[in-house]
Short mmCIF file of C-alpha atoms in Angstrom, two decimals:
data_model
loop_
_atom_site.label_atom_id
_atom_site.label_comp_id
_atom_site.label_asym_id
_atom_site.label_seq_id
_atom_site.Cartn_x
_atom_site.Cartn_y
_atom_site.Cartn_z
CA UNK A 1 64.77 83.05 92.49
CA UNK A 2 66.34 79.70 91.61
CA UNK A 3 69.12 78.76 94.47
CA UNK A 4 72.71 78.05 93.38
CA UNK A 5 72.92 74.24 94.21
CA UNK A 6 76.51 72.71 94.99
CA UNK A 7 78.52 71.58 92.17
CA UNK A 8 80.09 68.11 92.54
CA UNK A 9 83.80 69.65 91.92
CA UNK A 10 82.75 72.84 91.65
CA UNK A 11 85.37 74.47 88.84
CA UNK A 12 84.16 75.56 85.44
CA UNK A 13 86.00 72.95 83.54
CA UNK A 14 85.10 70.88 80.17
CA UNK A 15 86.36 68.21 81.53
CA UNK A 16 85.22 66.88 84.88
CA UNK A 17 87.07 65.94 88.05
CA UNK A 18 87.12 62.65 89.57
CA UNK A 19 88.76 61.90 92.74
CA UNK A 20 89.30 58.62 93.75
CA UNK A 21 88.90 57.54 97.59
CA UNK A 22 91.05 57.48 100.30
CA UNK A 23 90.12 55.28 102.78
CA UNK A 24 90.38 56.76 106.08
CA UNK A 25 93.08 55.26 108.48
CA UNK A 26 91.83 52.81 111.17
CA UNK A 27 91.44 54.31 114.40
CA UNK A 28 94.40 53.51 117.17
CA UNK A 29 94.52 53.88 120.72
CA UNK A 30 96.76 56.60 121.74
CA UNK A 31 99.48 55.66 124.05
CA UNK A 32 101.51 58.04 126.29
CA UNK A 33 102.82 60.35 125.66
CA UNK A 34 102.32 60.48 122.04
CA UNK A 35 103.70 63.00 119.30
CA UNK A 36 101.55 62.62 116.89
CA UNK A 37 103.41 64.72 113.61
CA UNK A 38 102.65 64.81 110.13
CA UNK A 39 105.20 63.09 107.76
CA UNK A 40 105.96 64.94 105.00
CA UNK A 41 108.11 63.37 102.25
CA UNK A 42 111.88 65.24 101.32
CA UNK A 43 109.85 64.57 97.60
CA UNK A 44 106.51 66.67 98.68
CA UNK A 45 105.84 70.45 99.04
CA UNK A 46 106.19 71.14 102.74
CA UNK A 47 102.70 72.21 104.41
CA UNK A 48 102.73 73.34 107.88
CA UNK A 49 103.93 70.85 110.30
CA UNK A 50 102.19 70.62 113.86
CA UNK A 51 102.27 68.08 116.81
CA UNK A 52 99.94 66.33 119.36
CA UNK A 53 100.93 65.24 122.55
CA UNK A 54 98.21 62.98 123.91
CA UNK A 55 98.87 62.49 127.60
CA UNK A 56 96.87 60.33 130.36
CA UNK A 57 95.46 61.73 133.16
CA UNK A 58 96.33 59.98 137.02
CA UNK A 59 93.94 59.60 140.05
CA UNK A 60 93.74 62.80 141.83
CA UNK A 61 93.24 63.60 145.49
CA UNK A 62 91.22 66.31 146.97
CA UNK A 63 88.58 67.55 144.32
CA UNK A 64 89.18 71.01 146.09
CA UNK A 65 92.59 72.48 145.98
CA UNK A 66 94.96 72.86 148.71
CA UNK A 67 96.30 76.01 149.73
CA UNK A 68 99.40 75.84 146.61
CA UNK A 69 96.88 74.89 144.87
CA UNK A 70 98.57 71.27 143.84
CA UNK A 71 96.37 68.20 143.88
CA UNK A 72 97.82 65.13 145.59
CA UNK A 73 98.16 61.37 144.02
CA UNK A 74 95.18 59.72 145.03
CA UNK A 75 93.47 56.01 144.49
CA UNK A 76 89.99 57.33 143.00
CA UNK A 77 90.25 57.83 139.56
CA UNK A 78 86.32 57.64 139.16
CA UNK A 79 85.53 61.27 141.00
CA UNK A 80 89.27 63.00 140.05
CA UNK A 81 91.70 62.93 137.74
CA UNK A 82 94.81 65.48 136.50
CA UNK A 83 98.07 65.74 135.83
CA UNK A 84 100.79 67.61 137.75
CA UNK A 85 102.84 70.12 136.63
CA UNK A 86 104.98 68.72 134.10
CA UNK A 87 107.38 70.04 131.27
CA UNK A 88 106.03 68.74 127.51
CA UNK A 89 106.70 69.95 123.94
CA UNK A 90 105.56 73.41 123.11
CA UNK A 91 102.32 73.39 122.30
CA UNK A 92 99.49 76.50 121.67
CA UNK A 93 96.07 74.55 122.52
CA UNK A 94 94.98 72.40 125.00
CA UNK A 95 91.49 69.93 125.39
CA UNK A 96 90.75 67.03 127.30
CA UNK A 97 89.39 63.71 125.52
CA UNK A 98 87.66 60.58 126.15
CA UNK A 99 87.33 56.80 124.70
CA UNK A 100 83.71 57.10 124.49
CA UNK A 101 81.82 59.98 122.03
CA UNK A 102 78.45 58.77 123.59
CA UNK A 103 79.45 59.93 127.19
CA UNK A 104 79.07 63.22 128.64
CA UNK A 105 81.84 64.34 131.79
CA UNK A 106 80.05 65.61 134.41
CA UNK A 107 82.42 68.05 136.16
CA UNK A 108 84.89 70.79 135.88
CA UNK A 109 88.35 70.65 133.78
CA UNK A 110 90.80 73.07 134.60
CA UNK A 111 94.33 73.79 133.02
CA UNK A 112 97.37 76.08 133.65
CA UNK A 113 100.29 76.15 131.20
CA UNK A 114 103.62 78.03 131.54
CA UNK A 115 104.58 80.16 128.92
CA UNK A 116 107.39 78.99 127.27
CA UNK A 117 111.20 79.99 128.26
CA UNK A 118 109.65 82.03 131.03
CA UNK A 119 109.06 79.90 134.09
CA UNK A 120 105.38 81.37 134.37
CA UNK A 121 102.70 79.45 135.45
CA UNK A 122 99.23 81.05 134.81
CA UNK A 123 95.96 80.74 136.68
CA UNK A 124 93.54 77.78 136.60
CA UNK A 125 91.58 78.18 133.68
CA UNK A 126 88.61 76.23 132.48
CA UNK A 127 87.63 74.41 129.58
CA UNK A 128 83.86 74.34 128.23
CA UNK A 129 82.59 70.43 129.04
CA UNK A 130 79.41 70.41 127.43
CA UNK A 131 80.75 69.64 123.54
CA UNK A 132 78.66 67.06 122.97
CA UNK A 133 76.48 69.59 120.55
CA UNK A 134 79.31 70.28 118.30
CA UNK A 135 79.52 67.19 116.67
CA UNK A 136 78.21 65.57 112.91
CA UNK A 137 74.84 64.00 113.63
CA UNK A 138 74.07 60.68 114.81
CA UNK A 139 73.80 58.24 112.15
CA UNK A 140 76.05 59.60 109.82
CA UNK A 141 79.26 58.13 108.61
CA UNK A 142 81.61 60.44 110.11
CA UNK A 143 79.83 59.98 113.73
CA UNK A 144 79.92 56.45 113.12
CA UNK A 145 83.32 56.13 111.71
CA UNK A 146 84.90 54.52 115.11
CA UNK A 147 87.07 57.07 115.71
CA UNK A 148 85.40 59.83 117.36
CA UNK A 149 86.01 60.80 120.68
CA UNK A 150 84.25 62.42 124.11
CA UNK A 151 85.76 65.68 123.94
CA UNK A 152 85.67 69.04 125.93
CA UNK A 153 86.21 72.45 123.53
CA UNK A 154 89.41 73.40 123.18
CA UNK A 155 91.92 76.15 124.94
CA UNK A 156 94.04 78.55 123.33
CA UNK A 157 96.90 79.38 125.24
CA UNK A 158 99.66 80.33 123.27
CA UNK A 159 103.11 79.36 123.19
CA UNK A 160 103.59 76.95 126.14
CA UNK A 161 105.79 74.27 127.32
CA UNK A 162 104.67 73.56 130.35
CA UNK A 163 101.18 71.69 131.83
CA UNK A 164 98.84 71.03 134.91
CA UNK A 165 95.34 69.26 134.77
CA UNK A 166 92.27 68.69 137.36
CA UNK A 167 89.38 67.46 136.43
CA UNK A 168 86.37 67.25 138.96
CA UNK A 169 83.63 65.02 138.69
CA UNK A 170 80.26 66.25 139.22
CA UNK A 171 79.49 66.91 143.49
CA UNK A 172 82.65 65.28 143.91
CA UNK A 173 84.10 67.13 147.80
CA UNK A 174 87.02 66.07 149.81
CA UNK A 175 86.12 62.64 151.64
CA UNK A 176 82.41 62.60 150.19
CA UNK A 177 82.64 60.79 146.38
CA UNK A 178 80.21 58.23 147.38
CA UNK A 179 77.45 60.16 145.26
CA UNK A 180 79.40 61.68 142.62
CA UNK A 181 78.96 60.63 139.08
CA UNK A 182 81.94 59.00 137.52
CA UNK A 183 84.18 60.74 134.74
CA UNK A 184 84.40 59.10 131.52
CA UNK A 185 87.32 56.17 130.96
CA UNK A 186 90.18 57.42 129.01
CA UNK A 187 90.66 60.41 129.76
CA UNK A 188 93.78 61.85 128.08
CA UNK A 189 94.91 65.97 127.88
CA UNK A 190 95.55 67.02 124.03
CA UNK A 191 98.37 69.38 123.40
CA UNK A 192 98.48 70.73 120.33
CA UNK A 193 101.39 72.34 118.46
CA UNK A 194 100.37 74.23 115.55
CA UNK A 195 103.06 74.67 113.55
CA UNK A 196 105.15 77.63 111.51
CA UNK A 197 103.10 79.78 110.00
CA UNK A 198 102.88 78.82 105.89
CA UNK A 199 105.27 81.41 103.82
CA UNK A 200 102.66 83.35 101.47
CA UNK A 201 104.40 84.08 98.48
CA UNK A 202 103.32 87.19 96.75
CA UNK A 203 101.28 85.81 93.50
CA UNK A 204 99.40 83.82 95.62
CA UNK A 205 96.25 84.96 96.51
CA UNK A 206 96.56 88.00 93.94
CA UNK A 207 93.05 89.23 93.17
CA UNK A 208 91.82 86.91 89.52
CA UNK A 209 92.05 89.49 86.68
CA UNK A 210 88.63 89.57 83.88
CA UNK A 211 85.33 89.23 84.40
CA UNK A 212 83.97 86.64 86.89
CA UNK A 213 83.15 83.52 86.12
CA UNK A 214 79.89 81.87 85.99
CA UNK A 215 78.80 79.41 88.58
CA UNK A 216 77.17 76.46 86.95
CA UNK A 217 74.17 75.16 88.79
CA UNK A 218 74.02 71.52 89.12
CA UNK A 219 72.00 69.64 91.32
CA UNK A 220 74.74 66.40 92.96
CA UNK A 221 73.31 63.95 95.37
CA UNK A 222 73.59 64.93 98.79
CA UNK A 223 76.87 63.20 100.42
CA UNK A 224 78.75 63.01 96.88
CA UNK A 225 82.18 62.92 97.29
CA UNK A 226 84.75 63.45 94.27
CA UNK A 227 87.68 63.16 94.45
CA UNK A 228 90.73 64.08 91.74
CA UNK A 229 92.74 61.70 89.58
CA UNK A 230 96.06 61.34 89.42
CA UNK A 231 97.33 63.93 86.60
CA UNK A 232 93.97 65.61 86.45
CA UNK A 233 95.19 68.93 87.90
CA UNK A 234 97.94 70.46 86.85
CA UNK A 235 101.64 70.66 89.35
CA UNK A 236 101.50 73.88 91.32
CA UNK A 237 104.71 74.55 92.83
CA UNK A 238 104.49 74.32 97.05
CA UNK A 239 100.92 71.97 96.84
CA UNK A 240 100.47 68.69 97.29
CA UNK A 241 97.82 66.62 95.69
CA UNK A 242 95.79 66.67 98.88
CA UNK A 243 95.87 70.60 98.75
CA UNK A 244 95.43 70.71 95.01
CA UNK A 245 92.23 68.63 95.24
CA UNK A 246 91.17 71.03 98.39
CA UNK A 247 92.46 74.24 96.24
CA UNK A 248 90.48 73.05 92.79
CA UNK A 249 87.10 72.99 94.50
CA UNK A 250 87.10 76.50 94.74
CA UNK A 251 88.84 76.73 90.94
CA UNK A 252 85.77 79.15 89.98
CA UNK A 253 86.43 82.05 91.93
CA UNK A 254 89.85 81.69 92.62
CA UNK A 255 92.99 80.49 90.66
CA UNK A 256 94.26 77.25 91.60
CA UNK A 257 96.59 77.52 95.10
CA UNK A 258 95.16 80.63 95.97
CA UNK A 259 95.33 82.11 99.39
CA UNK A 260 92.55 84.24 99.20
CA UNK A 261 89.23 84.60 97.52
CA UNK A 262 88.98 88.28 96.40
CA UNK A 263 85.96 90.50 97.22
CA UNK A 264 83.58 91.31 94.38
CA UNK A 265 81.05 93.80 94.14
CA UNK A 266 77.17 92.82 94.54
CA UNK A 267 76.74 93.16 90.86
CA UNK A 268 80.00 90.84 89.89
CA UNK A 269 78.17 88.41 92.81
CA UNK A 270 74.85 89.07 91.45
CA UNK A 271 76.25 87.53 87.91
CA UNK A 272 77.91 84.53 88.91
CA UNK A 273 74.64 83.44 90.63
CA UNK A 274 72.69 81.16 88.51
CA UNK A 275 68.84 82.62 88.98
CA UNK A 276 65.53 81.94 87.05
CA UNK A 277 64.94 84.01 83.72
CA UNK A 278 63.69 87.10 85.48
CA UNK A 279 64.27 86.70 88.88
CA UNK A 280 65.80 89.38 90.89
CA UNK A 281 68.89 87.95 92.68
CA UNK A 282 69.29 88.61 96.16
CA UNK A 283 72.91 88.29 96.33
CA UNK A 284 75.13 89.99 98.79
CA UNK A 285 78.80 91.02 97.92
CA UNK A 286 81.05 88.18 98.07
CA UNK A 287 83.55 88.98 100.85
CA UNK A 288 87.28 88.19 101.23
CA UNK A 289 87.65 84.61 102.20
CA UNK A 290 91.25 83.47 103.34
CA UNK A 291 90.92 79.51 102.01
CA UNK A 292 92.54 76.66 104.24
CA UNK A 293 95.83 77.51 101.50
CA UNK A 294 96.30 80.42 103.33
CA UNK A 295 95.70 79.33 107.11
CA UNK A 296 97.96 76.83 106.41
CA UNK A 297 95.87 73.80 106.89
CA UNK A 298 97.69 70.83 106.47
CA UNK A 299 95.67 68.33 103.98
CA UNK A 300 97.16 65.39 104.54
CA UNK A 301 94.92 65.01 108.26
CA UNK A 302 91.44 65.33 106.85
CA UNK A 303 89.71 62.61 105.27
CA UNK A 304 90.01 62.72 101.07
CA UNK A 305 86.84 62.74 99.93
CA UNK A 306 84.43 65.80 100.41
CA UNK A 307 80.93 65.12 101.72
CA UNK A 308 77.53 67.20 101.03
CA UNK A 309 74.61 68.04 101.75
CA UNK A 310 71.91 69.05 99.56
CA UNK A 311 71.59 72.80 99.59
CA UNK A 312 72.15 75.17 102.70
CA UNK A 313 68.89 76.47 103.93
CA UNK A 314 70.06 78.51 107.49
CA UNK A 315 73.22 79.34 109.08
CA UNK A 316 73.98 78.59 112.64
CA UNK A 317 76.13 81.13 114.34
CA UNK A 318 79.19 79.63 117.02
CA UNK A 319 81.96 80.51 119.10
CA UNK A 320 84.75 78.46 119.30
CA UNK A 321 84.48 78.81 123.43
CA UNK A 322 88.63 79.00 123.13
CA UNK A 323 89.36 82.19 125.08
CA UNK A 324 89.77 85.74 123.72
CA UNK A 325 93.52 85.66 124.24
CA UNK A 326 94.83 85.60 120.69
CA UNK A 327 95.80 88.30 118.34
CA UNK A 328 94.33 88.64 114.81
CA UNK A 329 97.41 87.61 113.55
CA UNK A 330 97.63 84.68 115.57
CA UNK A 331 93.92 83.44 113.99
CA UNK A 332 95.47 81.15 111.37
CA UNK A 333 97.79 79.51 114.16
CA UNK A 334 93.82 78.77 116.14
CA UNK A 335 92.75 77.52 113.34
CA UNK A 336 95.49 74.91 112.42
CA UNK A 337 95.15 74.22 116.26
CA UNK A 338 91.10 73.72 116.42
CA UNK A 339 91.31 71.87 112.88
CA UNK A 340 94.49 69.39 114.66
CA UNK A 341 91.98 68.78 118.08
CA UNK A 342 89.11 68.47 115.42
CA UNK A 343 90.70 65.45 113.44
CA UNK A 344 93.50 63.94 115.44
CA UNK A 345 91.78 64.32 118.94
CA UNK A 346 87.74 64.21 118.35
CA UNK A 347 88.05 61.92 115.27
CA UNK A 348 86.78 64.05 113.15
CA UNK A 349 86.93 63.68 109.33
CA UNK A 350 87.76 67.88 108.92
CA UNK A 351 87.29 70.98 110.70
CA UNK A 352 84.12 70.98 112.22
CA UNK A 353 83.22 74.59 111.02
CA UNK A 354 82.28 75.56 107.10
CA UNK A 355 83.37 79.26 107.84
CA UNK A 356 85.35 80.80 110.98
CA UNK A 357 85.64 84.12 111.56
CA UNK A 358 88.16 86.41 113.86
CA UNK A 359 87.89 89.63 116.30
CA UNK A 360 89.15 91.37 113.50
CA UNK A 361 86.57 90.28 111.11
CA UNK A 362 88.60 88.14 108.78
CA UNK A 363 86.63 85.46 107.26
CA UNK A 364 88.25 82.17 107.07
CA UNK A 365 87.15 78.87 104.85
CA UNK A 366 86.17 75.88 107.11
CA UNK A 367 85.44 72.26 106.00
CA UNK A 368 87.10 71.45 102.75
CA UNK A 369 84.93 71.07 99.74
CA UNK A 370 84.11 74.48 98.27
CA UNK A 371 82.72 77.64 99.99
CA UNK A 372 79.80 78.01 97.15
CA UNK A 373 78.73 74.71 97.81
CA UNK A 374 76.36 72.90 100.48
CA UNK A 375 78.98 71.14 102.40
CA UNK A 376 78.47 68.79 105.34
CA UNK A 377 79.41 69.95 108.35
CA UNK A 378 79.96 69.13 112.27
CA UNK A 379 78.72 71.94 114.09
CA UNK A 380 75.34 71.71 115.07
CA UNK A 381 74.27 68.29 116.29
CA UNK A 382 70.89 67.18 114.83
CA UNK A 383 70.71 69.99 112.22
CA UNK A 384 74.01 69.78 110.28
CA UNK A 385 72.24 68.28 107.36
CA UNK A 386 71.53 71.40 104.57
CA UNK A 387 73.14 74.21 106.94
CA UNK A 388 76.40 75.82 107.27
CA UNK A 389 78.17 76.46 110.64
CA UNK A 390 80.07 79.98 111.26
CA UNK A 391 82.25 79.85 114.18
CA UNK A 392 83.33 83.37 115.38
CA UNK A 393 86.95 82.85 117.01
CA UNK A 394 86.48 83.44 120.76
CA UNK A 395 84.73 82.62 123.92
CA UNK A 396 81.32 85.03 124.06
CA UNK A 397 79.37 84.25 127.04
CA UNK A 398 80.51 87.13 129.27
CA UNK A 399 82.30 89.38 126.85
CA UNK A 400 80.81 91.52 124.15
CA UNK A 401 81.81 90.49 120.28
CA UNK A 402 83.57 92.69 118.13
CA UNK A 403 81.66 94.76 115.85
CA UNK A 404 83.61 93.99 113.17
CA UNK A 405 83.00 90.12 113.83
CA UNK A 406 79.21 90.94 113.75
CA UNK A 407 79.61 92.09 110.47
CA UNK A 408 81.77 89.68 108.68
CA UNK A 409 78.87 87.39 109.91
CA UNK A 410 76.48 89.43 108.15
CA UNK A 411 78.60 90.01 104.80
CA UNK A 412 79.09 86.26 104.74
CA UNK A 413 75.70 85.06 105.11
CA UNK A 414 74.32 87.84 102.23
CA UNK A 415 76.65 86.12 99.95
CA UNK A 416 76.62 82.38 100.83
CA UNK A 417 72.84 82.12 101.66
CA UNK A 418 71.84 84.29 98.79
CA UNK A 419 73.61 81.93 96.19
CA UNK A 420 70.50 79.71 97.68
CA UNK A 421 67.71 81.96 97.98
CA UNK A 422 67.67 82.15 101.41
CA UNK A 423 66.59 85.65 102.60
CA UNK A 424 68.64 86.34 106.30
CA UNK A 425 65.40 87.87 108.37
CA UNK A 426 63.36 84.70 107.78
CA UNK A 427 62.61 81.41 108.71
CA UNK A 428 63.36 77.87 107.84
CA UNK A 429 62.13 74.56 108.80
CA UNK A 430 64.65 72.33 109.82
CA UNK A 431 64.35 68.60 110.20
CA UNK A 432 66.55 67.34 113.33
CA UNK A 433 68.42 64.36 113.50
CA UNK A 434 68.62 64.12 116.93
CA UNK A 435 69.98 66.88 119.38
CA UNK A 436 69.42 67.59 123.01
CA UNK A 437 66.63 69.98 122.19
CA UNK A 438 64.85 68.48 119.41
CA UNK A 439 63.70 64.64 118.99
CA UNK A 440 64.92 62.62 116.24
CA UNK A 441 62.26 63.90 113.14
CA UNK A 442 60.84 66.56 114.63
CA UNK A 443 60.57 69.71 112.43
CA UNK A 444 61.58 72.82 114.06
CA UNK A 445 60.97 76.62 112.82
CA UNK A 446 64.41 78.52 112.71
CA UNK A 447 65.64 81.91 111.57
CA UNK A 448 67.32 81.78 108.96
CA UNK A 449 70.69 82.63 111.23
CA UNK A 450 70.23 81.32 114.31
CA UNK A 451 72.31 80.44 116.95
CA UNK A 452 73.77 77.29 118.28
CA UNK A 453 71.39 77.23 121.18
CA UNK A 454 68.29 77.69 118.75
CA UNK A 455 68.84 74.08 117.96
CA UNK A 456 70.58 72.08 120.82
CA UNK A 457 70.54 73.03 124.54
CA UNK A 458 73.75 75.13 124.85
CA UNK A 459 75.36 77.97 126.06
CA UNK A 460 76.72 78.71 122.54
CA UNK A 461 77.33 81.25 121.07
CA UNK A 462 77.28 82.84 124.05
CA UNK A 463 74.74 85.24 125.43
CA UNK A 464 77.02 88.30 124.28
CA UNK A 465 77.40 87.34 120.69
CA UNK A 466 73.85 85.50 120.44
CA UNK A 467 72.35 88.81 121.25
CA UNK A 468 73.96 90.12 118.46
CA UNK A 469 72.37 88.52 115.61
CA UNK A 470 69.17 90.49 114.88
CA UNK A 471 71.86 92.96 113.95
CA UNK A 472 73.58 90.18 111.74
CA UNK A 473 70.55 89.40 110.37
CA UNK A 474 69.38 93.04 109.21
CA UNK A 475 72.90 94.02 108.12
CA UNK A 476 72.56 90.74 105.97
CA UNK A 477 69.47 91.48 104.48
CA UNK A 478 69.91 94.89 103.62
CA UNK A 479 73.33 93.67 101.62
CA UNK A 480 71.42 91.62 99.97
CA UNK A 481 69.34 94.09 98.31
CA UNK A 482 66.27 93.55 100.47
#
C-alpha cells in the first residue's frame, strides 16, 4: 500500500495556497507581574481571550514546612524559592518556568490555589519537574528559536484567584543546603487564564453533505511551511486570517471554519486514501475530530507558518501529567490553557501535541497544520521528526485511564497511521535526535504506538495508561481491517 504523504496546504483546490511568513516576535524578558492578553482589534472577529500572569518567585526559608504549613522569607534563593499566599487574577492553570531550556530543576514544586469567591485554600499539590522530554528536538528551529524556556508540566486547577508556591531543591533540609544542587535562575510561576469558552454557532461544524473528497497525495519537503495570501481564502464571518489559514488546511474533509471533522465510515476513509493500483487499504474509520475552531484556540499566539515532517511512521502515546480534576466539558478550557503555557510560557511555536484526547474520549486536533498530514511536533524529544504525539488529558501514573480514552487512541491511530501504511501491532525504526534514552543517531526499534517512555527516560504516560496500549494497539489493528 502506497502511504498518504502530507500535502503542502492540504485542500483540494485548482489553485494553490501560498502563505506568506510571519516572523515570529523577538523573545522578551517577562517582568512582574505580567498580564500577558491577546489584543484583538474592535475591526477583527473576536477569538477567545485568555491571560498570563508571570510572577517571580522569592528566597524561601525552611525547605520543610512549618506546622501552618507557611514558608518564611529567607536569604537562600539557590536551595528554596516560593511565593506566599497572594491574591492574583483568576486563572485555571498553573506551571513554574525558567530562563534556561538546557537546565533541569532538581527538586519538588508544590502549589495551592484558592478557588475563586470562596476563601478556600486547597492542599499542596505537585507539579511533574522532569519536562525536559516534552520538548521539539535539539537542533531544530523551534528549540533554537531563543525563546524557549525550562519548564515544569502544567496544573489544572480550575477557577482560582488565589496562589502559594515552594519549590525545593534537590536534598535541600532545614540548616543543611551546603550539598544541595541549585534551582535554575529565573524562576517565575505561570498563571494562566483561559478564557470564555468560543460561542459555536449551529452551522458550524455541521457534518459536509456528498461524497468525500479525495485526498491528493503529494510528496512536500519535510519542514515546508505555506502560508496563505492575502485574499486567497474567502471572508468567513467570526475568523480571522490566522484561523482561516489554520481552518483551510483541513479544507478537504471539512468546510472552511468548521468545528468539527465528521466521522466517516471505513469505506468513505478507505476512498479518500490515495493507495497503489491494487493495494488493499488498511484504513481505519476516520473519527470525530473537534479542530482548534472548536476548542477555541486563539491563532494569533502560534507562530504563522506550519512546519513538517516527512511522513508519520509511529505514534507516541502521552499524558498531559495535569491532574484528573476537570470535567469533559471543561477539556477545551485545558486545552486553551496547555496551548497558552505551551507558547507564551515554554516558547513554544504551537501546542506541543498533534492530537489530545479527553476522559470522555473526545478527540481533539493539536499542532496546527492539518490532521492528514505529517506535522512537526514537540512531544517526544529526540523522535519528533516523522511521528505524531497523542496526549490523553490527565495525569496516569497512579490512576487507571478511561476506557473510552483507550479507545479514541485506538480509533485515531487506525485512521491517521493507516493514511501512511503504518500497521498499529508493528514496529518502526526510529532515528533519534538526541533524548535521554537514546544517543544522537542511534536507530531504535519501536512499536508502532509506543509510549513516551519507549523513547526518552520518563515516567510518561504513566504506568496506568502505558499498560494500556497493547489494547490500543489490537483495537487499532483490527479497525483497520487487519
Amino acid at each position: 500500500m502506497r502511504a498518504l504523504l502530507a500535502t503542502s496546504i492540504g485542500v483540494t483546490c485548482a489553485t494553490a495556497l501560498t502563505l506568506p511568513l510571519a516572523a515570529p516576535a523577538p523573545a522578551t524578558a517577562p517582568t512582574a507581574p505580567v498580564a500577558q492578553a491577546s489584543a484583538v482589534s474592535p475591526a477583527e472577529p473576536v477569538e477567545p481571550v485568555g491571560s498570563t500572569q508571570s510572577l517571580p518567585l522569592r528566597a524561601l526559608t525552611g525547605t520543610a514546612p512549618r506546622a501552618t504549613g507557611e514558608p518564611a522569607e529567607s536569604s537562600n534563593p539557590a536551595t528554596a524559592q516560593g511565593l506566599l499566599r497572594r491574591d492574583a487574577h483568576r486563572f485555571s492553570l498553573v506551571g513554574v518556568v525558567w530562563d534556561d531550556a538546557d537546565a533541569e530543576l532538581h527538586g519538588t514544586v508544590q502549589v495551592r490555589t484558592r478557588a475563586t469567591g470562596t476563601g478556600r485554600w486547597s492542599g499542596w499539590q505537585s507539579l511533574e519537574t522532569h519536562n525536559t522530554d516534552h520538548a521539539a528536538d535539539s537542533g531544530s528551529a523551534e528549540r533554537e528559536s531563543g525563546k524557549v524556556r525550562g519548564s515544569t508540566a502544567p496544573l489544572w486547577v480550575g477557577d482560582s484567584d488565589g496562589v502559594d508556591v515552594r519549590v525545593r531543591s534537590e536534598s535541600a533540609a532545614p540548616r543543611h543546603t551546603a550539598g544541595a544542587r541549585a534551582l535554575p535562575a529565573g524562576l517565575r510561576v505561570e498563571l494562566v487564564d483561559p478564557g470564555e469558552d468560543p460561542e459555536q454557532p449551529g452551522t458550524e461544524g455541521a457534518p459536509a453533505t456528498g461524497s468525500p473528497t479525495a485526498v491528493t497525495a503529494v510528496a512536500p519537503s519535510a519542514g515546508a511551511t505555506p502560508a496563505v495570501q492575502p485574499g486567497a481564502l474567502p471572508e468567513i464571518a467570526g475568523l480571522t486570517l490566522a484561523a482561516a489559514e489554520s481552518s483551510a488546511v483541513n479544507a478537504d474533509l471539512a468546510p472552511l471554519g468548521a468545528t468539527e471533522i465528521s466521522a466517516l465510515s471505513k469505506a468513505e476513509s478507505e476512498e479518500q486514501a490515495v493507495v497503489g493500483a491494487g493495494a488493499k487499504p488498511f484504513v481505519g474509520p476516520r473519527p470525530r475530530i473537534v479542530t482548534r475552531k472548536g476548542w477555541g484556540a486563539d491563532e494569533s499566539l502560534r507562530e504563522r507558518a506550519f512546519a513538517y515532517t516527512s511522513t508519520v511512521k509511529a505514534a507516541f502515546v502521552h499524558h498531559s501529567a495535569t491532574g484528573n480534576n476537570y470535567t469533559c466539558a471543561q477539556a477545551p478550557s485545558v486545552l486553551r490553557s496547555i496551548y497558552r503555557y505551551h507558547v507564551k510560557s515554554s516558547g513554544w511555536r504551537d501546542f506541543g501535541y498533534n492530537f489530545a484526547v479527553d476522559k470522555c474520549g473526545n478527540i481533539y486536533e493539536g499542532r496546527a497544520g492539518g490532521v492528514s498530514k505529517a506535522v512537526l511536533g514537540a512531544h517526544t524529544l529526540g523522535f519528533n521528526t516523522n511521528s505524531m504525539g497523542i496526549a490523553v488529558l490527565g495525569t496516569y501514573s497512579s490512576k487507571n485511564p478511561p476506557a473510552a480514552a483507550v479507545t479514541a487512541i485506538a480509533k485515531l491511530t487506525a485512521w491517521k497511521l493507516g493514511l501512511f501504511g503504518r500497521n498499529p501491532k508493528g514496529k518502526v525504526t526510529l532515528v533519534s535526535g538526541g533524548s535521554g534514552k537514546y544517543k544522537k543517531g542511534a536507530k531504535a526499534k519501536l512499536n508502532v504506538i509506543s509510549g513516551h517512555r519507549d523513547g526518552f527516560a520518563t515516567e510518561c504516560p504513566g504506568i496506568r495508561l502505558y499498560k494500556k496500549l497493547g489494547t490500543a494497539r489490537t483495537s487499532s489493528a483490527k479497525l483497520q481491517g487487519r
